[in-house]
Tab-separated table of C-alpha atoms in Angstrom:
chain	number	residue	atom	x	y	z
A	307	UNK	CA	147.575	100.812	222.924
A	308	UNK	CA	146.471	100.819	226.384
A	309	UNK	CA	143.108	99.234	225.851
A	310	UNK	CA	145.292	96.329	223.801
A	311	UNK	CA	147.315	96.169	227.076
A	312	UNK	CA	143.892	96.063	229.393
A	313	UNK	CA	142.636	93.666	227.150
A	314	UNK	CA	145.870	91.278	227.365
A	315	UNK	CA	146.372	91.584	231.109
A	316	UNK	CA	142.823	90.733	231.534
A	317	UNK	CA	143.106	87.579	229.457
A	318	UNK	CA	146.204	86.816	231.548
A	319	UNK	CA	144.538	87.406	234.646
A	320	UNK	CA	141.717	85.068	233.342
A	321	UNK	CA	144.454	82.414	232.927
A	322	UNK	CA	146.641	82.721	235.911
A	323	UNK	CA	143.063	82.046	237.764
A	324	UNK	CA	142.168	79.595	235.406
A	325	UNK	CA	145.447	77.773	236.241
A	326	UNK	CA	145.689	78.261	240.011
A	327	UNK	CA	141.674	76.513	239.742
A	328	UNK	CA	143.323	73.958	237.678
A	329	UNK	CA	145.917	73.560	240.636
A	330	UNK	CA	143.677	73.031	243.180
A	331	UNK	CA	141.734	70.214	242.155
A	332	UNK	CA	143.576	67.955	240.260
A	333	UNK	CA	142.422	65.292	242.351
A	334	UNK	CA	138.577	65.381	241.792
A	335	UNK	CA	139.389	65.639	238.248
A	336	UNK	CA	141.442	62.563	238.555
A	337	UNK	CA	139.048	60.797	240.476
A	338	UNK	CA	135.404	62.306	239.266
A	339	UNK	CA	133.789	59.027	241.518
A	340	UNK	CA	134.965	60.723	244.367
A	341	UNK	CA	134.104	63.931	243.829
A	342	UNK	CA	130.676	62.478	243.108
A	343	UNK	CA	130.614	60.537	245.986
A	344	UNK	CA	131.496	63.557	247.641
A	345	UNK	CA	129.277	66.204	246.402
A	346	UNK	CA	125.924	63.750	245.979
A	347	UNK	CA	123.769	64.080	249.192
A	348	UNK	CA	124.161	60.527	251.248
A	349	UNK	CA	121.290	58.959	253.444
A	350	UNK	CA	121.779	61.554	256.596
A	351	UNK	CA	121.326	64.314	254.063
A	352	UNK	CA	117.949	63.182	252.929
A	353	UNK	CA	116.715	62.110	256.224
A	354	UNK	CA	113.857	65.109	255.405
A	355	UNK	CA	112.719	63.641	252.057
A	356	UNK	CA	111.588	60.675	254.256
A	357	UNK	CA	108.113	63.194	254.440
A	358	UNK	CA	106.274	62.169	251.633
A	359	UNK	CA	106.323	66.207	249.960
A	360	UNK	CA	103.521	66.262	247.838
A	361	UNK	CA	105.551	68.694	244.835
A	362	UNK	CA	102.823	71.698	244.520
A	363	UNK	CA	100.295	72.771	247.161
A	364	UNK	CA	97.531	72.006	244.669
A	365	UNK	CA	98.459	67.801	244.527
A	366	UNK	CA	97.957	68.210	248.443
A	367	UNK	CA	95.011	69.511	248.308
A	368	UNK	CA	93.793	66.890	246.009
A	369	UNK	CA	94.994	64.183	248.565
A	370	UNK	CA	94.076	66.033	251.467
A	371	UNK	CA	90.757	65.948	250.301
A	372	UNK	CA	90.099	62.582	249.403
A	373	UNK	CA	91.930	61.485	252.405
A	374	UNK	CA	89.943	64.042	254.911
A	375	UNK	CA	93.715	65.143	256.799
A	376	UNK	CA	94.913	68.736	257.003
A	377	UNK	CA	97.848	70.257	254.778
A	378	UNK	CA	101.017	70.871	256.243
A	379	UNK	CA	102.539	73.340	253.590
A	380	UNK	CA	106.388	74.324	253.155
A	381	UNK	CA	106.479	77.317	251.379
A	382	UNK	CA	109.781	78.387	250.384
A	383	UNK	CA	111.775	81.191	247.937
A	384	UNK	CA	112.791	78.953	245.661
A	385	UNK	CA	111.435	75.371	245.815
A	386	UNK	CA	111.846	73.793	249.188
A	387	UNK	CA	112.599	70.273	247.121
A	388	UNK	CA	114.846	72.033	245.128
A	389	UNK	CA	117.170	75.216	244.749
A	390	UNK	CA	115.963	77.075	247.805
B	1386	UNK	CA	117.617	74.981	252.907
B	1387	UNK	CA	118.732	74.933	257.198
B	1388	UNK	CA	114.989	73.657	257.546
B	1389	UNK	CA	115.663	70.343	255.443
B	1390	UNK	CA	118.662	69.490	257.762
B	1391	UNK	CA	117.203	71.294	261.152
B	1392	UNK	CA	113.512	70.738	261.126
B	1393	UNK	CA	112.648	68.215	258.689
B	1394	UNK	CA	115.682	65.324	259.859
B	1395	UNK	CA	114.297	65.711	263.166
B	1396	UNK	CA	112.039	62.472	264.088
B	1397	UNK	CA	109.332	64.350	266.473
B	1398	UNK	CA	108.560	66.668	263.404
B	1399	UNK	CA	108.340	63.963	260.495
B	1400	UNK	CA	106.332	61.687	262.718
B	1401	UNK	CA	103.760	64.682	263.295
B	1402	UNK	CA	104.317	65.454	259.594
B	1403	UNK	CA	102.332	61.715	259.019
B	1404	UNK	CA	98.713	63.464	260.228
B	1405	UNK	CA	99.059	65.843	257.767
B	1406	UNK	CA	99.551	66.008	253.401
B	1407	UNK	CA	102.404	67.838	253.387
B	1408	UNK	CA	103.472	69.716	250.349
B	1409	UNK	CA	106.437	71.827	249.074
B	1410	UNK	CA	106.526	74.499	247.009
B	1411	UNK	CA	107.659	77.693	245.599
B	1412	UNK	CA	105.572	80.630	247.458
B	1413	UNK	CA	106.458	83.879	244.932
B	1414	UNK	CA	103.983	81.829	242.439
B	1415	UNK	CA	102.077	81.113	245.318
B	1416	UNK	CA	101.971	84.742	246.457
B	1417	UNK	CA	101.654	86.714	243.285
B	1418	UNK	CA	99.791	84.749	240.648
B	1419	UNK	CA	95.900	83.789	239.888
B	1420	UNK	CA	96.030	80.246	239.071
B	1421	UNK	CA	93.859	78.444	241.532
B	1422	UNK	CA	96.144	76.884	243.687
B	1423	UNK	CA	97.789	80.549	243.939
B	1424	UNK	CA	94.019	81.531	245.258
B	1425	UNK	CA	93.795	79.075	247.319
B	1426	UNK	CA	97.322	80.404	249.411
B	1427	UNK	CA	95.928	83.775	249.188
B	1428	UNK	CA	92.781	83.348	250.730
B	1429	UNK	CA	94.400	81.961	254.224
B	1430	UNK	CA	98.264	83.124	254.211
B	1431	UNK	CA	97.191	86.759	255.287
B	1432	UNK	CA	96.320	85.071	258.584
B	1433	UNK	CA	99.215	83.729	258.650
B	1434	UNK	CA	103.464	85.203	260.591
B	1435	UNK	CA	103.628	87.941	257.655
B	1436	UNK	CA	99.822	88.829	257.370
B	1437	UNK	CA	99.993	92.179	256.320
B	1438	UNK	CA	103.445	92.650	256.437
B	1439	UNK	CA	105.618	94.445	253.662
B	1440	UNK	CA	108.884	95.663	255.492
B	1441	UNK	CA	111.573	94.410	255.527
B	1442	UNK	CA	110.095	92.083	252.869
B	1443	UNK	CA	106.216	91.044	251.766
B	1444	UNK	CA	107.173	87.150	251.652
B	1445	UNK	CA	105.180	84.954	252.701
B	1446	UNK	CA	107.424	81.896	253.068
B	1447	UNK	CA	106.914	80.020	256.077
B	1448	UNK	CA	104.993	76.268	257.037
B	1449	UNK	CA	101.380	76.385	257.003
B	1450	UNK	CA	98.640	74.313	257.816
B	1451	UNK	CA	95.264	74.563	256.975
B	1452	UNK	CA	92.045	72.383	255.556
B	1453	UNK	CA	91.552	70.920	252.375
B	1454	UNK	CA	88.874	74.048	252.227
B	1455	UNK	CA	91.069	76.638	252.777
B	1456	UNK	CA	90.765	76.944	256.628
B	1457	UNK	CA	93.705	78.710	258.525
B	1458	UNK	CA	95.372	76.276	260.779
B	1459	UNK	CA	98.381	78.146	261.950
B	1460	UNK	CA	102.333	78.859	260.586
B	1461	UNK	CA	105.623	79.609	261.313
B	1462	UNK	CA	108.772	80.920	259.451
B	1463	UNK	CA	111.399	79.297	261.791
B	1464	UNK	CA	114.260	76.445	261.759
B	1465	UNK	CA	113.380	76.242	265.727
B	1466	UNK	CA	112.292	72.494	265.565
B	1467	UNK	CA	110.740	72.958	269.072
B	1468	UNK	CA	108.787	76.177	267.616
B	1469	UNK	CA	107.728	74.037	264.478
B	1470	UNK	CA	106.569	71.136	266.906
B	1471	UNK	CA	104.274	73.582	268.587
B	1472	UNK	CA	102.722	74.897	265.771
B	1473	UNK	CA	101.967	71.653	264.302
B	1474	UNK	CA	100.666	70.740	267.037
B	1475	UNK	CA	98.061	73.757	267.777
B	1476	UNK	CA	97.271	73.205	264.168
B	1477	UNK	CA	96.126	69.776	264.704
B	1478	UNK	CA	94.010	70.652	267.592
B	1479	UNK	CA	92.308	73.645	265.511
B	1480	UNK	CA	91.805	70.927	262.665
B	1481	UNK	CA	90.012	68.317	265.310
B	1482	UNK	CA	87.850	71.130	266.738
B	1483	UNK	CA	87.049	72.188	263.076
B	1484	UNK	CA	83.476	71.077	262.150
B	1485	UNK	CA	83.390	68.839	259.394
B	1486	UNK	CA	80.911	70.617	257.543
B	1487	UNK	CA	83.591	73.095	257.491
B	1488	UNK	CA	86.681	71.075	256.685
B	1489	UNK	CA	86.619	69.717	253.030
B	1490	UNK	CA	86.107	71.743	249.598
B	1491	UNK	CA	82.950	71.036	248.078
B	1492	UNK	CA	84.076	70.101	244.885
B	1493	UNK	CA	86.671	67.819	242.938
B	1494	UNK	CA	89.969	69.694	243.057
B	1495	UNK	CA	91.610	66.918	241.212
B	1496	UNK	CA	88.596	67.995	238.147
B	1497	UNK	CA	90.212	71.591	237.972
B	1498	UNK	CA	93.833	70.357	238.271
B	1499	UNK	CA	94.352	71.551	233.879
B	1500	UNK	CA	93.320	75.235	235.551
B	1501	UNK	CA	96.860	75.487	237.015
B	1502	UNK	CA	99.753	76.854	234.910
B	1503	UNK	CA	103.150	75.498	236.071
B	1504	UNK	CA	106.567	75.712	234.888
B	1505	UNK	CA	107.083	71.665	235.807
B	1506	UNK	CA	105.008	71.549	233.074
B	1507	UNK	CA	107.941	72.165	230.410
B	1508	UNK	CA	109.783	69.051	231.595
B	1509	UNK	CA	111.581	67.512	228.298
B	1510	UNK	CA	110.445	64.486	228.894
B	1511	UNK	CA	112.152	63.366	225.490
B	1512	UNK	CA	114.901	65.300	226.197
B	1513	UNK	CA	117.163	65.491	228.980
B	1514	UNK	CA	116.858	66.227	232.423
B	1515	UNK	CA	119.104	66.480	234.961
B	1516	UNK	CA	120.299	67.352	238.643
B	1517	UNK	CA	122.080	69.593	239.014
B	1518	UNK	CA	123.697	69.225	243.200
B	1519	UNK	CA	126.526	71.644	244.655
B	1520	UNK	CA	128.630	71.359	247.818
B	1521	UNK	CA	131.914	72.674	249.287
B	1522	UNK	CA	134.679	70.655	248.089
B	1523	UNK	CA	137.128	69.916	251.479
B	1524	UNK	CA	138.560	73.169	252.750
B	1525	UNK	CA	140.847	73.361	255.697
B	1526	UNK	CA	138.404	75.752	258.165
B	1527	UNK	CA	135.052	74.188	258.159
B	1528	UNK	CA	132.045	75.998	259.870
B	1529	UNK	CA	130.980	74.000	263.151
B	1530	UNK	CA	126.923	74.347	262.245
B	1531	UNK	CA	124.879	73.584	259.022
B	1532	UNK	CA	127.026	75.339	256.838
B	1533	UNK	CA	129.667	72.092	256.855
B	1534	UNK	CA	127.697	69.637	255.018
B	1535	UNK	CA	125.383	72.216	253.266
B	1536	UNK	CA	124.350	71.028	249.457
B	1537	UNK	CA	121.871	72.349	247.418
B	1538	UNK	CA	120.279	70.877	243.798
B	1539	UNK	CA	118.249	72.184	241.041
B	1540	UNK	CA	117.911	70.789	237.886
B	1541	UNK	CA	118.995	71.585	234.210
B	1542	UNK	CA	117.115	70.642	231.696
B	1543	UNK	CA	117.447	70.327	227.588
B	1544	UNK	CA	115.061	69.778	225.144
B	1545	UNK	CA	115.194	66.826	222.871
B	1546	UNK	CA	116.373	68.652	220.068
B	1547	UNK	CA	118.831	70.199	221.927
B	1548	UNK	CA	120.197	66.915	223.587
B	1549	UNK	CA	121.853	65.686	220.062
B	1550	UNK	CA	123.685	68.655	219.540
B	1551	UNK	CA	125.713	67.345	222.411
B	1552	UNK	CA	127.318	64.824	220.650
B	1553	UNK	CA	129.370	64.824	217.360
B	1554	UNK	CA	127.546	64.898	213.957
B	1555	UNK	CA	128.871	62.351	212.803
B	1556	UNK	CA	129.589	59.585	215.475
B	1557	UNK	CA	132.661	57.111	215.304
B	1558	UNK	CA	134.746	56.264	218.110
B	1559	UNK	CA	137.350	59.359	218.947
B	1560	UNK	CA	134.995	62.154	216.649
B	1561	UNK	CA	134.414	65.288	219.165
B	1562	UNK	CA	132.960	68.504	219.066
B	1563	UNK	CA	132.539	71.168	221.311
B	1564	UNK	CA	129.080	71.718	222.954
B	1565	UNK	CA	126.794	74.552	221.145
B	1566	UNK	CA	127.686	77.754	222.471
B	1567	UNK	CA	124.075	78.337	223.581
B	1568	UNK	CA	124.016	75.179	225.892
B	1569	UNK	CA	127.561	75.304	227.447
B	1570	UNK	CA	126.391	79.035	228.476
B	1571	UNK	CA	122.943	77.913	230.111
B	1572	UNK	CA	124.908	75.597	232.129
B	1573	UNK	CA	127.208	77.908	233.662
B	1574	UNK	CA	124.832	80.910	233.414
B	1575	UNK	CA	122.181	78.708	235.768
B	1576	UNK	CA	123.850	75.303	237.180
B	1577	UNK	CA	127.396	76.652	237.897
B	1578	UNK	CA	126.266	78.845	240.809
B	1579	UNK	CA	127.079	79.075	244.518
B	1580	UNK	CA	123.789	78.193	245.888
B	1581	UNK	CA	125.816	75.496	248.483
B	1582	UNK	CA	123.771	77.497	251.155
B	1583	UNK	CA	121.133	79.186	249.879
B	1584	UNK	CA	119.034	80.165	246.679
B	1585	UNK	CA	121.215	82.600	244.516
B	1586	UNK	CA	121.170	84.800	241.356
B	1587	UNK	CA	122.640	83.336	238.177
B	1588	UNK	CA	124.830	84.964	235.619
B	1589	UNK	CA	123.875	87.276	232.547
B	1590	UNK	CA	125.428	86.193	229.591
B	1591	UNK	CA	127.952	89.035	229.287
B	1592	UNK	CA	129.345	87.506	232.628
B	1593	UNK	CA	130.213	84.113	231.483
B	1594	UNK	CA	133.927	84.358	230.253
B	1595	UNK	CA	133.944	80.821	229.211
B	1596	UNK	CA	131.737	77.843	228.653
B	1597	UNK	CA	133.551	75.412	227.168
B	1598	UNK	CA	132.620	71.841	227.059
B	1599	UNK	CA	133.627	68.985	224.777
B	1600	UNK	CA	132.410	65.960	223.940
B	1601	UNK	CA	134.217	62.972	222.777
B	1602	UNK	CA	132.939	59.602	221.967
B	1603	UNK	CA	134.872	56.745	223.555
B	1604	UNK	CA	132.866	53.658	222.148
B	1605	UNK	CA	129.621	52.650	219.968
B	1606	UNK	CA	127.862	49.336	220.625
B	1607	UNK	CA	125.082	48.895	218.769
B	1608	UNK	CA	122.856	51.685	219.616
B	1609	UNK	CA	124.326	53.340	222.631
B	1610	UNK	CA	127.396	55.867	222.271
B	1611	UNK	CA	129.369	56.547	225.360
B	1612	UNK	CA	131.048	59.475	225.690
B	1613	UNK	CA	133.334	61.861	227.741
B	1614	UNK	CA	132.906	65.109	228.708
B	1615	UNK	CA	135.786	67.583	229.627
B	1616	UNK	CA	135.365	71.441	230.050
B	1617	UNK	CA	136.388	74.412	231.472
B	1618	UNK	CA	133.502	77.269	232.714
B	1619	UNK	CA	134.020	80.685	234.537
B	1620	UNK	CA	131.652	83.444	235.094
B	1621	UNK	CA	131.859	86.349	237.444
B	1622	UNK	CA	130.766	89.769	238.203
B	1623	UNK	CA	130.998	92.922	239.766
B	1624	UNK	CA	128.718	95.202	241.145
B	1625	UNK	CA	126.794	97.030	243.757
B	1626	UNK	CA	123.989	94.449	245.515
B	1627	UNK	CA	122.782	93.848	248.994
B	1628	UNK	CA	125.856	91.691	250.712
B	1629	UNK	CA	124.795	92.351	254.171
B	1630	UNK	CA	121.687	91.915	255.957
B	1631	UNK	CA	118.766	89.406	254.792
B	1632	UNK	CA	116.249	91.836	254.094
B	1633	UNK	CA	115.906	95.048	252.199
B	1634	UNK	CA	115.685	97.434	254.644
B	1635	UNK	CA	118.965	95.970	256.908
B	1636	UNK	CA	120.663	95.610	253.519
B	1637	UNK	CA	124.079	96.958	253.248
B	1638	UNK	CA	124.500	97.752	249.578
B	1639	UNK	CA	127.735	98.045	248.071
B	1640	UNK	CA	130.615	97.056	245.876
B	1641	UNK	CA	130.908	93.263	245.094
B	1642	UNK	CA	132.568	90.568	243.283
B	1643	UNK	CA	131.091	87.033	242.684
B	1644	UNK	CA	131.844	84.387	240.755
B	1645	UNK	CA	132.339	80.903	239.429
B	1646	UNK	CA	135.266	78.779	238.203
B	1647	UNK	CA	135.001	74.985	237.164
B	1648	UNK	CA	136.902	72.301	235.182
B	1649	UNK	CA	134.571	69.772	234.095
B	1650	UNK	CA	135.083	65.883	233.353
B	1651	UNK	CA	132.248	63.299	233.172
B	1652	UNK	CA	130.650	60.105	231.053
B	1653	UNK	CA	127.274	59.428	229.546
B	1654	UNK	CA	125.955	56.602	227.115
B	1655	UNK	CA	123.520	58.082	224.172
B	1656	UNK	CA	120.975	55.592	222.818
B	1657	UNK	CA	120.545	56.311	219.286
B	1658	UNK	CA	117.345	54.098	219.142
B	1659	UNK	CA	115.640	56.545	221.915
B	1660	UNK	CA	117.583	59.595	220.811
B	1661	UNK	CA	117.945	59.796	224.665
B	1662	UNK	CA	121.044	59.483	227.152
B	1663	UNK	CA	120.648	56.732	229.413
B	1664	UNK	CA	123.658	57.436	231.588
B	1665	UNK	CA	125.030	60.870	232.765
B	1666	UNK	CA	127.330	61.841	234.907
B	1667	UNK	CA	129.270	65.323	234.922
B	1668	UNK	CA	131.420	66.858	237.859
B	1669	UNK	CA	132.643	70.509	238.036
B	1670	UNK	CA	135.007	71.359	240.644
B	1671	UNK	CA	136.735	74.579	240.943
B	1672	UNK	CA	136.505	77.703	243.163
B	1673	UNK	CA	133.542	80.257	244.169
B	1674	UNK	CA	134.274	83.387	245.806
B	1675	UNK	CA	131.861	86.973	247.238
B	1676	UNK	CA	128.074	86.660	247.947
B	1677	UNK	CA	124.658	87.207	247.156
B	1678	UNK	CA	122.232	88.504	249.466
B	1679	UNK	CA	120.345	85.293	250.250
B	1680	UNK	CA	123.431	82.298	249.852
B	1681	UNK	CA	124.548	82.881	253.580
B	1682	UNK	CA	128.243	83.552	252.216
B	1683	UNK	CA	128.712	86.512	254.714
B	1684	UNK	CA	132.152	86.206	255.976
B	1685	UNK	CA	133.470	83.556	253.246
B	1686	UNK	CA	133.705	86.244	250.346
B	1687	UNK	CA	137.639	84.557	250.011
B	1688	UNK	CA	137.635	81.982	247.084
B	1689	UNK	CA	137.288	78.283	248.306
B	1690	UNK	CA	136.527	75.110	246.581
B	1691	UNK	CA	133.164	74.179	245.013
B	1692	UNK	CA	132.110	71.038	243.535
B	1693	UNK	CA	128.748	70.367	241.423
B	1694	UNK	CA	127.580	67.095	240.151
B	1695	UNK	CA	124.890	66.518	237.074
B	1696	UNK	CA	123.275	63.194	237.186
B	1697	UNK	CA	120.104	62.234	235.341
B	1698	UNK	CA	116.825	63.220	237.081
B	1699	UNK	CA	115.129	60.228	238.424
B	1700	UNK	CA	111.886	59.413	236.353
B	1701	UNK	CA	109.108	60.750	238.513
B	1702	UNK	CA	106.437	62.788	236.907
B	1703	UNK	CA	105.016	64.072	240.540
B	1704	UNK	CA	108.041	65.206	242.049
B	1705	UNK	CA	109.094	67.287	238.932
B	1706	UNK	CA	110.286	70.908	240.030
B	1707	UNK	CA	111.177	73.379	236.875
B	1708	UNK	CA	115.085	74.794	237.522
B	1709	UNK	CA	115.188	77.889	239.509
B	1710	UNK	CA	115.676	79.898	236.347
B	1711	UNK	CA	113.689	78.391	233.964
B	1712	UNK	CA	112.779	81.867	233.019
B	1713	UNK	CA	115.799	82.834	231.225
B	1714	UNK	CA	115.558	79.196	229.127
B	1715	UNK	CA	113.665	81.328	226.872
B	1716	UNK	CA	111.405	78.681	226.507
């Protein structure tokens, strides 16, 4: 009985949430462009991809060796041109 | 993350970055594995800010400069651009005083490239591949630093197999079916997370309480199928992790509560011929609340708004980067 009641408030819970999520953003929803526009990085946010990153240290050294320059290395947790 | 906006927007650093090949990349792989490029790290990072060091943490991350052979340069861990300017800078003097002798490999390193294992390397090229970007939706109190117009991508990928089992079986304008189970949960579990600020942890299975997206086509011409997406995602847990403190001996373990909430509504054109989409786009928006130890959420545990966008990855084989959590694909 009282896990059935757990179990049901818990679902409710999950709704009320669900709905007061739903609530809040009705707008992006509406308008996804927007909230694209919005959440896409513009031309100030990728000022830093203007550095031609070479994707894994190895490439560099590759082209750092043909092209007799040092290696300038960004070493990140999590990739440094993505999710870091 | 703070470096992209801090140190690598800022003109004095990019135009020093132009004497150098600079390269990004993930340094646990770097740190921990045998591959040759991971040998190649090794043999110069332990004269490097965190030579040595294992407390608070053995990571290595950082900028570094050295030679094509291997040569220490010099490095920094620091979103000081001023600090990073001097570095670079005493790097590039080492590297001019550097004999040459000294100063190239003596071999190919293109020749041993196959010798490298990578995870880029399970790109579905036939499949699809997105990214995968997050940012704060508008919220009345707005940090005044980095943290207002933080964002964050990593990519989500689907093998080719996979990709038509987001569409209906049998296609005809208004047919719709809900995506596999399987997919709609790697998509929360690994995309819907609050990495706006910094890398996170995804969600187990068990903590996805619903992935539900739907597909429904709108029109056929010819060959390509558009479609609509609309769905509804949460995931949270609870728990005891580190929620204070960046490393593990400051951390300040204790109870928690993260999660994830999203409603879901996007397009995307199918091309039969291909068996490939040619258009995607997908926004979530919903609300994110608690912390992780390295997503800089201190003080904004409250639930605020979130918004994620999925767009197709741009076709270009050398800047491929595997998602952060390719290894629970299980591929």
């Amino acid at each position: 009985m009282l896990r059935t009641f757990l179990g049901a408030a818990a679902a409710l819970a999950v709704s009320l949430t669900l709905l007061s999520a739903q609530a809040a953003e009705p707008e992006a929803i509406r308008n996804p462009k927007a909230a694209l526009r919005h959440i896409l990085p513009d031309k100030r946010d990728l000022v830093w991809t203007q550095v031609p990153w070479r994707a894994t240290l190895w490439d560099a050294v590759i082209d750092a060796n043909r092209e007799k320059k040092p290696i300038l290395l960004w070493a990140m947790n999590g990739h440094a041109l993505a999710c870091t | 993350m703070r470096g992209r906006q801090v140190c690598w927007s800022d003109p004095k650093l990019r135009a020093l970055a132009k004497q150098f090949i600079p390269a990004a990349d993930e340094v646990w792989r770097l740190q921990h594995r045998k591959d040759l490029d991971c040998l190649f790290f090794q043999g110069f990072s332990e004269e490097g800010h965190y030579g040595g060091r294992s407390q608070p943490s053995s990571t290595r991350q950082g900028i570094y400069c050295c030679s094509p052979s291997g040569r220490f340069l010099g490095s920094v861990n620091t979103t000081d651009p001023r600090r990073m300017e001097r570095m670079l800078r005493d790097a590039l003097a080492k590297w001019k005083a550097l004999p040459a002798k000294d100063r190239l490999l003596d071999y190919d390193p293109a020749a041993r490239r196959d010798r490298i294992q990578r995870r880029a390397a399970l790109y579905p090229k036939d499949g699809l591949a997105l990214r995968v970007y997050s940012r704060d939706m508008p919220r009345p109190k707005v940090p005044a630093d980095w943290r207002a117009t933080a964002w964050n991508v990593d990519s989500f990928w689907v093998r080719k197999s996979e990709a038509r089992t987001l569409l209906p079986a049998r296609l005809g304008k208004g047919q719709a079916t809900a995506w596999p189970a399987a997919l709609a949960q790697r998509l929360v579990r690994h995309g819907f997370v609050d990495n706006v600020r910094g890398q996170t942890n995804g969600y187990r299975a068990a903590e996805v309480q619903i992935a539900r997206i739907e597909t429904t086509v709108l029109s056929i011409r010819g060959d390509l199928v558009a479609v609509r997406f609309d769905g509804t995602s949460r995931a949270t847990t609870t728990g005891t992790w580190p929620k204070k403190g960046r490393y593990a001996g400051m951390a300040e373990h204790g109870p928690n509560s993260r999660g994830v909430q999203t409603r879901m509504v996007g397009t995307a054109t199918f091309d039969r011929a291909s068996g490939r989409f040619t258009a995607f786009e997908l926004v979530a928006v919903g609300t994110r609340w608690g912390q992780t130890r390295y997503n800089f959420r201190q003080g904004d545990l409250d639930e605020s708004p979130i918004g994620f966008a999925l767009i197709l990855d741009p076709e270009d084989p050398g800047n491929r980067v595997a998602p952060a959590e390719i290894g629970a694909y299980g591929w």
